[in-house]
Amino acid sequence: MSDLLLVVFDLVLLVGLLGVAWRCLASTDLFRAVVLFITFGLLLALAWVRLEAPDIALAEAAIGAGITGALLLVTLERLRSIAVERRRGRPDEPPDPAGADALLHALHDPPPPRRTFVPALTFALVVGGLMVTALWHQPDAVGLEPVVDEHMGVSGVDHPITAVLLNFRAYDTFLELAIVLIALLGAWSLGRYDRLPARPAPGPILPGTLRLLVPVAIVTGVYILWAGSHAPGGAFQAGAILGAAGILLVLARPRDLPMAPSTPLRLGLAAGVGLFLAIGIIGLFIGPGLLGYPPEWAYPLIIVIEVAATLSIALTLVALFIAGRPAGDDH
Amino acid sequence: MIANTLTVILILAGLVFFAAGTAGLLRFPDVYSRLHALTKADNVGLGLVILGLMLQAGGPADILKLFLIWVLVLAAGTTAAHMVAQRTWTHGEFESDR
């Protein structure tokens, strides 16, 4: 009975995922598409829970749905205000074909029908065929679980996912951190932000909620970071929660947002990648190889890297949300 | 046995509130009445679901966590509803670009 219910639940979830994905892609209204994208992320997190991958579910809900959703919304808002501003500046001129107006129009109007049926069908057949072949020849492997379980003793942590992410496959996690940092460098190279003035909302509700939610978010973030060594959690999820608290503060801005001090900000942003790389290189010289740790030092080193990575991820997400390097330190 | 029955009853009652809230969101004519349907119904609905789940919890820590989830959703929902309502009051109903 309960098996049947679970199958029904999974099917409903699957249909919901596909339906929301289709609506999101087919929507010609950007705002609706973003909202559907967030919905899709939350449903996807549920799907990860059903696949018994709570770590990925946490990351998907916090980063995929939450932070990415916020970034998309703020991008949309900026596109819109740029378009309005340009239109106000030159009301008589025809819209610039390369300008923000044209971009918004291109994004909104459904594209003209093209003769893409045959290429699309060919593409679908080839990719589908490849996928079927790949899945057909899946060996009856049990996956990497036994290998990971066998080596848990030397990993330094008690949670297999953290062991894989920060010890056995530290390379991948290091590159992920580097990608987040490079994304921020890209955003910073495009512009800068000036002092963001306060925008106090009338009424006591928003400040009250901030006073309640921000401390809770900080405690939750630190807890998730700490839990990462023995339970689902870790740097990315914790960084996303702390970053969300920062984004909330930036969005609500009960006071003027102070300019971030340049040197500490840059140190904080680079701390995760820098420490990870430094420890990795030390590993190269003292024996276990690049990004490897001596087993007796694995636990403290992983904790140090995770703390630095959490700080960097949180700062990077807030900085990405503000988008632009702090003005005033372009020398 | 009694706990299980109570859980089922409470969660079903919660789902009724969720369904009513969703129906209100889809059917009510303007922003304010939609918000009214959504927040009131969701808060009570989630409260009932959480109450039902508390009866199945493994210990006081789990019960506390469930309670905390309810309080946080309550706070976030209230604030979101308040801000949507305020924005509508000052700027008029939200218009999409199309």
Short mmCIF file of C-alpha atoms in Angstrom, two decimals:
data_model
loop_
_atom_site.label_atom_id
_atom_site.label_comp_id
_atom_site.label_asym_id
_atom_site.label_seq_id
_atom_site.Cartn_x
_atom_site.Cartn_y
_atom_site.Cartn_z
CA MET A 1 0.00 0.00 0.00
CA SER A 2 2.65 2.49 1.01
CA ASP A 3 4.80 1.36 -1.94
CA LEU A 4 1.95 2.12 -4.28
CA LEU A 5 1.49 5.55 -2.68
CA LEU A 6 5.18 6.29 -3.16
CA VAL A 7 5.00 5.30 -6.82
CA VAL A 8 2.01 7.61 -7.27
CA PHE A 9 3.91 10.40 -5.49
CA ASP A 10 6.96 9.89 -7.71
CA LEU A 11 4.84 9.92 -10.85
CA VAL A 12 3.06 13.12 -9.79
CA LEU A 13 6.45 14.68 -8.99
CA LEU A 14 7.85 13.62 -12.36
CA VAL A 15 4.88 14.96 -14.29
CA GLY A 16 5.05 18.18 -12.26
CA LEU A 17 8.76 18.58 -12.99
CA LEU A 18 8.32 18.06 -16.72
CA GLY A 19 5.25 20.30 -16.82
CA VAL A 20 6.91 23.15 -14.93
CA ALA A 21 10.08 22.82 -17.05
CA TRP A 22 8.04 22.99 -20.22
CA ARG A 23 6.03 25.99 -19.04
CA CYS A 24 9.25 27.72 -17.98
CA LEU A 25 10.90 27.21 -21.36
CA ALA A 26 7.80 28.01 -23.38
CA SER A 27 6.89 31.13 -21.40
CA THR A 28 7.38 34.36 -23.30
CA ASP A 29 6.99 36.38 -20.11
CA LEU A 30 10.35 36.57 -18.39
CA PHE A 31 8.97 37.20 -14.91
CA ARG A 32 6.75 34.16 -15.15
CA ALA A 33 9.66 32.11 -16.48
CA VAL A 34 11.79 33.08 -13.47
CA VAL A 35 9.05 32.20 -11.01
CA LEU A 36 8.55 28.87 -12.78
CA PHE A 37 12.31 28.29 -12.64
CA ILE A 38 12.24 28.73 -8.85
CA THR A 39 9.27 26.36 -8.63
CA PHE A 40 11.19 23.88 -10.76
CA GLY A 41 14.16 24.11 -8.37
CA LEU A 42 11.98 23.35 -5.35
CA LEU A 43 10.36 20.37 -7.09
CA LEU A 44 13.81 19.17 -8.13
CA ALA A 45 14.95 19.36 -4.50
CA LEU A 46 12.01 17.09 -3.62
CA ALA A 47 13.11 14.70 -6.35
CA TRP A 48 16.62 14.58 -4.86
CA VAL A 49 15.07 13.79 -1.47
CA ARG A 50 13.21 10.89 -3.09
CA LEU A 51 16.50 9.70 -4.60
CA GLU A 52 17.91 9.69 -1.05
CA ALA A 53 20.42 12.45 -1.78
CA PRO A 54 19.62 15.02 0.94
CA ASP A 55 22.94 16.83 0.39
CA ILE A 56 22.07 17.64 -3.21
CA ALA A 57 18.50 18.45 -2.21
CA LEU A 58 19.79 21.03 0.27
CA ALA A 59 22.14 22.53 -2.29
CA GLU A 60 19.43 22.59 -4.98
CA ALA A 61 16.89 24.28 -2.72
CA ALA A 62 19.37 26.84 -1.35
CA ILE A 63 21.47 27.61 -4.42
CA GLY A 64 19.49 26.35 -7.42
CA ALA A 65 16.11 27.68 -6.41
CA GLY A 66 16.83 30.35 -3.81
CA ILE A 67 19.98 32.24 -4.73
CA THR A 68 19.80 31.71 -8.50
CA GLY A 69 16.16 32.76 -8.38
CA ALA A 70 17.08 35.95 -6.54
CA LEU A 71 19.89 36.65 -9.02
CA LEU A 72 17.55 36.15 -11.98
CA LEU A 73 14.91 38.41 -10.43
CA VAL A 74 17.38 41.22 -9.76
CA THR A 75 18.77 40.88 -13.31
CA LEU A 76 15.26 41.18 -14.70
CA GLU A 77 14.60 44.24 -12.56
CA ARG A 78 17.81 45.89 -13.80
CA LEU A 79 17.08 45.10 -17.45
CA ARG A 80 13.67 46.64 -17.00
CA SER A 81 14.97 49.81 -15.35
CA ILE A 82 17.67 50.22 -18.01
CA ALA A 83 15.04 49.93 -20.73
CA VAL A 84 12.77 52.46 -19.02
CA GLU A 85 15.65 54.88 -18.52
CA ARG A 86 16.76 54.71 -22.15
CA ARG A 87 13.22 55.18 -23.35
CA ARG A 88 12.81 58.22 -21.12
CA GLY A 89 16.12 59.70 -22.31
CA ARG A 90 15.27 59.69 -26.03
CA PRO A 91 11.54 59.40 -26.54
CA ASP A 92 11.58 60.27 -30.27
CA GLU A 93 14.43 58.19 -31.53
CA PRO A 94 13.70 54.72 -32.79
CA PRO A 95 14.86 52.03 -30.38
CA ASP A 96 18.50 51.10 -30.69
CA PRO A 97 18.63 47.65 -32.33
CA ALA A 98 21.48 46.63 -30.01
CA GLY A 99 20.11 48.36 -26.91
CA ALA A 100 18.34 47.11 -23.84
CA ASP A 101 14.94 47.81 -25.39
CA ALA A 102 15.60 45.54 -28.29
CA LEU A 103 16.96 42.93 -25.92
CA LEU A 104 13.81 43.02 -23.81
CA HIS A 105 11.67 42.79 -26.92
CA ALA A 106 13.65 39.93 -28.29
CA LEU A 107 13.28 38.17 -24.97
CA HIS A 108 9.56 38.79 -24.80
CA ASP A 109 8.21 38.32 -28.27
CA PRO A 110 7.98 34.75 -29.37
CA PRO A 111 10.66 34.13 -31.98
CA PRO A 112 9.44 33.72 -35.54
CA PRO A 113 8.87 30.13 -36.60
CA ARG A 114 11.92 28.77 -38.32
CA ARG A 115 12.46 25.69 -40.39
CA THR A 116 14.18 23.87 -37.59
CA PHE A 117 12.07 20.74 -37.59
CA VAL A 118 14.47 18.46 -39.45
CA PRO A 119 17.62 19.56 -37.58
CA ALA A 120 15.75 19.35 -34.27
CA LEU A 121 14.47 15.87 -35.06
CA THR A 122 17.94 14.72 -36.15
CA PHE A 123 19.46 16.16 -33.00
CA ALA A 124 16.83 14.52 -30.79
CA LEU A 125 17.30 11.15 -32.51
CA VAL A 126 21.10 11.25 -32.24
CA VAL A 127 21.17 12.36 -28.61
CA GLY A 128 18.33 10.05 -27.68
CA GLY A 129 20.07 7.16 -29.43
CA LEU A 130 23.32 7.88 -27.63
CA MET A 131 21.55 8.05 -24.28
CA VAL A 132 19.69 4.80 -24.87
CA THR A 133 22.93 3.08 -25.92
CA ALA A 134 24.75 4.43 -22.87
CA LEU A 135 21.99 3.34 -20.52
CA TRP A 136 21.61 -0.03 -22.24
CA HIS A 137 25.21 -0.96 -21.60
CA GLN A 138 25.20 0.05 -17.95
CA PRO A 139 27.25 -2.57 -16.19
CA ASP A 140 25.68 -4.14 -13.14
CA ALA A 141 27.92 -2.02 -11.00
CA VAL A 142 27.12 -1.30 -7.38
CA GLY A 143 28.52 2.20 -7.78
CA LEU A 144 31.31 3.65 -5.70
CA GLU A 145 29.68 3.05 -2.33
CA PRO A 146 31.82 0.06 -1.28
CA VAL A 147 35.03 1.82 -2.31
CA VAL A 148 34.08 4.93 -0.34
CA ASP A 149 32.98 2.89 2.69
CA GLU A 150 36.27 1.02 2.64
CA HIS A 151 38.31 4.21 2.82
CA MET A 152 36.15 6.18 5.27
CA GLY A 153 38.76 5.52 7.97
CA VAL A 154 41.39 7.68 6.31
CA SER A 155 39.00 10.41 5.12
CA GLY A 156 38.96 12.32 8.42
CA VAL A 157 35.16 12.76 8.46
CA ASP A 158 32.16 10.56 9.21
CA HIS A 159 29.87 11.60 6.35
CA PRO A 160 30.63 9.81 3.06
CA ILE A 161 29.48 12.73 0.88
CA THR A 162 31.82 15.15 2.65
CA ALA A 163 34.61 12.57 2.43
CA VAL A 164 34.14 12.37 -1.34
CA LEU A 165 33.75 16.12 -1.82
CA LEU A 166 36.66 17.30 0.29
CA ASN A 167 39.04 14.38 0.32
CA PHE A 168 38.64 11.71 -2.36
CA ARG A 169 37.51 14.14 -5.08
CA ALA A 170 38.79 17.41 -3.63
CA TYR A 171 39.84 18.40 -7.12
CA ASP A 172 36.22 18.80 -8.27
CA THR A 173 35.22 20.85 -5.24
CA PHE A 174 38.28 23.06 -5.64
CA LEU A 175 37.37 23.76 -9.25
CA GLU A 176 33.77 24.49 -8.27
CA LEU A 177 34.98 27.09 -5.79
CA ALA A 178 37.25 28.55 -8.46
CA ILE A 179 34.32 28.80 -10.89
CA VAL A 180 32.25 30.74 -8.36
CA LEU A 181 35.16 33.12 -7.86
CA ILE A 182 35.70 33.54 -11.62
CA ALA A 183 31.98 34.29 -12.07
CA LEU A 184 32.35 37.11 -9.58
CA LEU A 185 35.47 38.40 -11.34
CA GLY A 186 33.45 38.47 -14.54
CA ALA A 187 30.67 40.47 -12.88
CA TRP A 188 33.19 42.83 -11.31
CA SER A 189 34.93 43.47 -14.60
CA LEU A 190 31.64 44.69 -16.08
CA GLY A 191 30.91 47.49 -13.67
CA ARG A 192 30.97 48.89 -10.20
CA TYR A 193 28.43 49.94 -7.66
CA ASP A 194 28.23 53.18 -5.79
CA ARG A 195 26.90 53.69 -2.32
CA LEU A 196 23.52 52.01 -2.03
CA PRO A 197 21.14 54.32 -0.18
CA ALA A 198 18.77 53.04 2.47
CA ARG A 199 15.25 52.23 1.44
CA PRO A 200 13.32 51.82 4.65
CA ALA A 201 9.97 50.14 4.18
CA PRO A 202 7.08 51.80 5.99
CA GLY A 203 5.86 49.90 9.01
CA PRO A 204 7.53 47.67 11.55
CA ILE A 205 7.01 44.35 9.78
CA LEU A 206 10.07 44.15 7.53
CA PRO A 207 12.63 45.34 10.12
CA GLY A 208 11.09 42.98 12.66
CA THR A 209 11.35 40.05 10.28
CA LEU A 210 14.95 40.96 9.49
CA ARG A 211 15.79 41.00 13.18
CA LEU A 212 14.23 37.55 13.48
CA LEU A 213 15.45 35.90 10.28
CA VAL A 214 19.05 37.09 9.99
CA PRO A 215 20.24 35.66 13.34
CA VAL A 216 18.33 32.44 12.65
CA ALA A 217 19.98 32.22 9.22
CA ILE A 218 23.43 32.73 10.73
CA VAL A 219 22.87 30.03 13.36
CA THR A 220 21.44 27.66 10.73
CA GLY A 221 24.33 28.32 8.36
CA VAL A 222 26.96 27.62 11.00
CA TYR A 223 25.05 24.52 12.11
CA ILE A 224 24.86 23.19 8.53
CA LEU A 225 28.58 23.83 8.11
CA TRP A 226 29.33 21.97 11.32
CA ALA A 227 26.90 19.15 10.50
CA GLY A 228 28.75 18.57 7.22
CA SER A 229 31.38 16.43 8.92
CA HIS A 230 28.91 13.77 10.03
CA ALA A 231 25.53 14.43 8.34
CA PRO A 232 24.11 16.09 5.23
CA GLY A 233 25.41 19.65 5.02
CA GLY A 234 28.65 21.39 4.20
CA ALA A 235 30.26 24.49 2.83
CA PHE A 236 28.09 25.13 -0.23
CA GLN A 237 24.79 24.78 1.62
CA ALA A 238 26.02 26.78 4.61
CA GLY A 239 27.48 29.46 2.35
CA ALA A 240 24.18 29.71 0.48
CA ILE A 241 22.22 30.19 3.70
CA LEU A 242 24.61 32.85 5.02
CA GLY A 243 24.63 34.48 1.59
CA ALA A 244 20.83 34.50 1.61
CA ALA A 245 20.89 36.38 4.92
CA GLY A 246 23.26 38.91 3.33
CA ILE A 247 21.05 39.25 0.24
CA LEU A 248 18.05 39.81 2.50
CA LEU A 249 19.91 42.63 4.25
CA VAL A 250 21.02 44.17 0.94
CA LEU A 251 17.48 43.97 -0.43
CA ALA A 252 15.77 45.42 2.61
CA ARG A 253 18.52 47.96 3.49
CA PRO A 254 17.07 49.62 6.58
CA ARG A 255 20.19 51.86 6.54
CA ASP A 256 22.69 53.00 3.92
CA LEU A 257 24.77 50.06 2.86
CA PRO A 258 28.34 50.79 3.93
CA MET A 259 31.01 50.30 1.29
CA ALA A 260 32.84 47.08 1.96
CA PRO A 261 36.45 47.62 3.02
CA SER A 262 38.43 46.66 -0.03
CA THR A 263 41.25 44.50 1.31
CA PRO A 264 39.26 42.38 3.81
CA LEU A 265 36.55 41.88 1.19
CA ARG A 266 39.03 40.61 -1.39
CA LEU A 267 40.77 38.41 1.17
CA GLY A 268 37.44 36.94 2.22
CA LEU A 269 36.38 36.30 -1.37
CA ALA A 270 39.62 34.52 -2.19
CA ALA A 271 39.99 32.71 1.16
CA GLY A 272 38.25 29.50 0.07
CA VAL A 273 40.17 28.97 -3.16
CA GLY A 274 43.41 30.29 -1.69
CA LEU A 275 43.46 28.12 1.42
CA PHE A 276 42.30 25.07 -0.52
CA LEU A 277 45.10 25.54 -3.03
CA ALA A 278 47.71 26.29 -0.37
CA ILE A 279 46.84 23.15 1.60
CA GLY A 280 46.73 21.18 -1.64
CA ILE A 281 50.21 22.31 -2.62
CA ILE A 282 51.57 21.53 0.84
CA GLY A 283 50.17 18.02 0.33
CA LEU A 284 52.15 17.82 -2.90
CA PHE A 285 55.40 18.46 -1.03
CA ILE A 286 54.91 16.37 2.10
CA GLY A 287 53.73 13.21 0.39
CA PRO A 288 50.04 12.51 -0.25
CA GLY A 289 50.00 14.43 -3.54
CA LEU A 290 48.22 17.52 -4.86
CA LEU A 291 45.06 18.23 -2.83
CA GLY A 292 45.71 15.22 -0.60
CA TYR A 293 46.00 15.30 3.17
CA PRO A 294 47.94 13.12 5.58
CA PRO A 295 45.21 10.97 7.22
CA GLU A 296 45.92 12.14 10.78
CA TRP A 297 45.56 15.77 9.68
CA ALA A 298 42.57 15.24 7.41
CA TYR A 299 39.85 16.29 9.88
CA PRO A 300 41.29 19.67 10.96
CA LEU A 301 42.36 20.50 7.41
CA ILE A 302 38.91 19.71 6.02
CA ILE A 303 37.27 21.83 8.70
CA VAL A 304 39.62 24.75 7.95
CA ILE A 305 38.91 24.50 4.22
CA GLU A 306 35.17 24.21 4.80
CA VAL A 307 35.08 27.29 7.05
CA ALA A 308 37.07 29.35 4.54
CA ALA A 309 34.97 28.06 1.65
CA THR A 310 31.73 28.89 3.47
CA LEU A 311 32.91 32.44 4.11
CA SER A 312 34.00 32.88 0.49
CA ILE A 313 30.81 31.41 -0.95
CA ALA A 314 28.60 33.58 1.24
CA LEU A 315 30.56 36.73 0.39
CA THR A 316 30.66 35.85 -3.32
CA LEU A 317 26.91 35.29 -3.50
CA VAL A 318 26.18 38.65 -1.86
CA ALA A 319 28.74 40.35 -4.10
CA LEU A 320 27.21 38.71 -7.17
CA PHE A 321 23.82 39.98 -6.05
CA ILE A 322 25.14 43.55 -5.74
CA ALA A 323 26.98 42.92 -9.04
CA GLY A 324 29.90 45.22 -9.59
CA ARG A 325 33.11 45.92 -7.77
CA PRO A 326 33.02 48.46 -4.96
CA ALA A 327 33.50 51.90 -6.47
CA GLY A 328 36.30 54.06 -5.21
CA ASP A 329 39.14 51.60 -5.28
CA ASP A 330 39.97 51.66 -8.97
CA HIS A 331 43.56 52.80 -8.87
CA MET B 1 -2.59 3.54 16.95
CA ILE B 2 -4.32 6.59 18.39
CA ALA B 3 -1.32 8.72 17.44
CA ASN B 4 -1.41 7.40 13.86
CA THR B 5 -5.13 8.07 13.51
CA LEU B 6 -4.71 11.56 14.91
CA THR B 7 -1.82 12.21 12.52
CA VAL B 8 -3.89 11.18 9.52
CA ILE B 9 -6.82 13.32 10.64
CA LEU B 10 -4.65 16.37 11.34
CA ILE B 11 -2.74 16.14 8.04
CA LEU B 12 -5.93 15.64 6.06
CA ALA B 13 -7.43 18.68 7.77
CA GLY B 14 -4.25 20.61 6.92
CA LEU B 15 -4.52 19.55 3.29
CA VAL B 16 -8.11 20.81 3.18
CA PHE B 17 -6.81 24.23 4.24
CA PHE B 18 -4.07 24.09 1.59
CA ALA B 19 -6.62 23.19 -1.07
CA ALA B 20 -8.91 26.01 0.06
CA GLY B 21 -6.02 28.46 0.01
CA THR B 22 -4.98 27.39 -3.47
CA ALA B 23 -8.54 27.64 -4.73
CA GLY B 24 -8.74 31.14 -3.26
CA LEU B 25 -5.46 32.12 -4.88
CA LEU B 26 -6.73 31.00 -8.25
CA ARG B 27 -10.30 32.23 -8.02
CA PHE B 28 -10.37 35.43 -5.95
CA PRO B 29 -10.62 38.66 -7.93
CA ASP B 30 -7.88 40.95 -6.56
CA VAL B 31 -4.51 40.90 -4.83
CA TYR B 32 -5.77 41.55 -1.31
CA SER B 33 -8.37 38.81 -1.19
CA ARG B 34 -5.91 36.39 -2.83
CA LEU B 35 -3.34 37.18 -0.16
CA HIS B 36 -5.98 36.72 2.50
CA ALA B 37 -6.84 33.27 1.20
CA LEU B 38 -3.23 32.24 0.71
CA THR B 39 -1.68 33.30 4.00
CA LYS B 40 -4.47 32.45 6.39
CA ALA B 41 -5.10 29.06 4.84
CA ASP B 42 -1.45 28.15 4.43
CA ASN B 43 -0.52 29.09 7.96
CA VAL B 44 -3.31 27.03 9.52
CA GLY B 45 -2.79 24.26 6.97
CA LEU B 46 0.92 24.02 7.64
CA GLY B 47 0.26 24.25 11.39
CA LEU B 48 -2.08 21.25 11.22
CA VAL B 49 0.36 19.24 9.08
CA ILE B 50 3.19 20.05 11.50
CA LEU B 51 1.01 19.13 14.48
CA GLY B 52 0.28 15.82 12.80
CA LEU B 53 3.96 15.20 12.14
CA MET B 54 4.89 16.10 15.73
CA LEU B 55 2.91 13.06 16.89
CA GLN B 56 5.28 10.90 14.80
CA ALA B 57 8.48 12.66 15.89
CA GLY B 58 11.29 10.70 17.47
CA GLY B 59 12.00 13.03 20.38
CA PRO B 60 11.79 16.55 21.77
CA ALA B 61 14.52 17.77 19.40
CA ASP B 62 12.46 16.76 16.34
CA ILE B 63 9.32 18.32 17.81
CA LEU B 64 11.22 21.55 18.42
CA LYS B 65 12.59 21.56 14.87
CA LEU B 66 9.11 21.04 13.41
CA PHE B 67 7.77 23.87 15.57
CA LEU B 68 10.63 26.09 14.42
CA ILE B 69 9.81 25.36 10.76
CA TRP B 70 6.23 26.44 11.37
CA VAL B 71 7.25 29.66 13.14
CA LEU B 72 9.74 30.56 10.39
CA VAL B 73 7.26 29.92 7.58
CA LEU B 74 4.70 31.94 9.53
CA ALA B 75 7.11 34.88 9.83
CA ALA B 76 8.24 34.71 6.20
CA GLY B 77 4.69 34.31 4.90
CA THR B 78 3.41 37.23 6.97
CA THR B 79 6.18 39.50 5.77
CA ALA B 80 5.83 38.51 2.13
CA ALA B 81 2.07 39.05 2.24
CA HIS B 82 2.50 42.40 3.96
CA MET B 83 5.02 43.57 1.38
CA VAL B 84 2.96 42.43 -1.60
CA ALA B 85 -0.06 44.18 -0.14
CA GLN B 86 1.90 47.37 0.56
CA ARG B 87 3.40 47.45 -2.91
CA THR B 88 -0.04 46.96 -4.42
CA TRP B 89 -1.41 49.77 -2.23
CA THR B 90 1.26 52.27 -3.32
CA HIS B 91 1.97 51.18 -6.92
CA GLY B 92 -1.21 49.45 -8.08
CA GLU B 93 -1.56 45.89 -9.21
CA PHE B 94 1.50 44.21 -10.65
CA GLU B 95 1.59 44.28 -14.40
CA SER B 96 3.74 41.95 -16.32
CA ASP B 97 5.64 43.20 -19.35
CA ARG B 98 3.32 41.71 -21.84
#
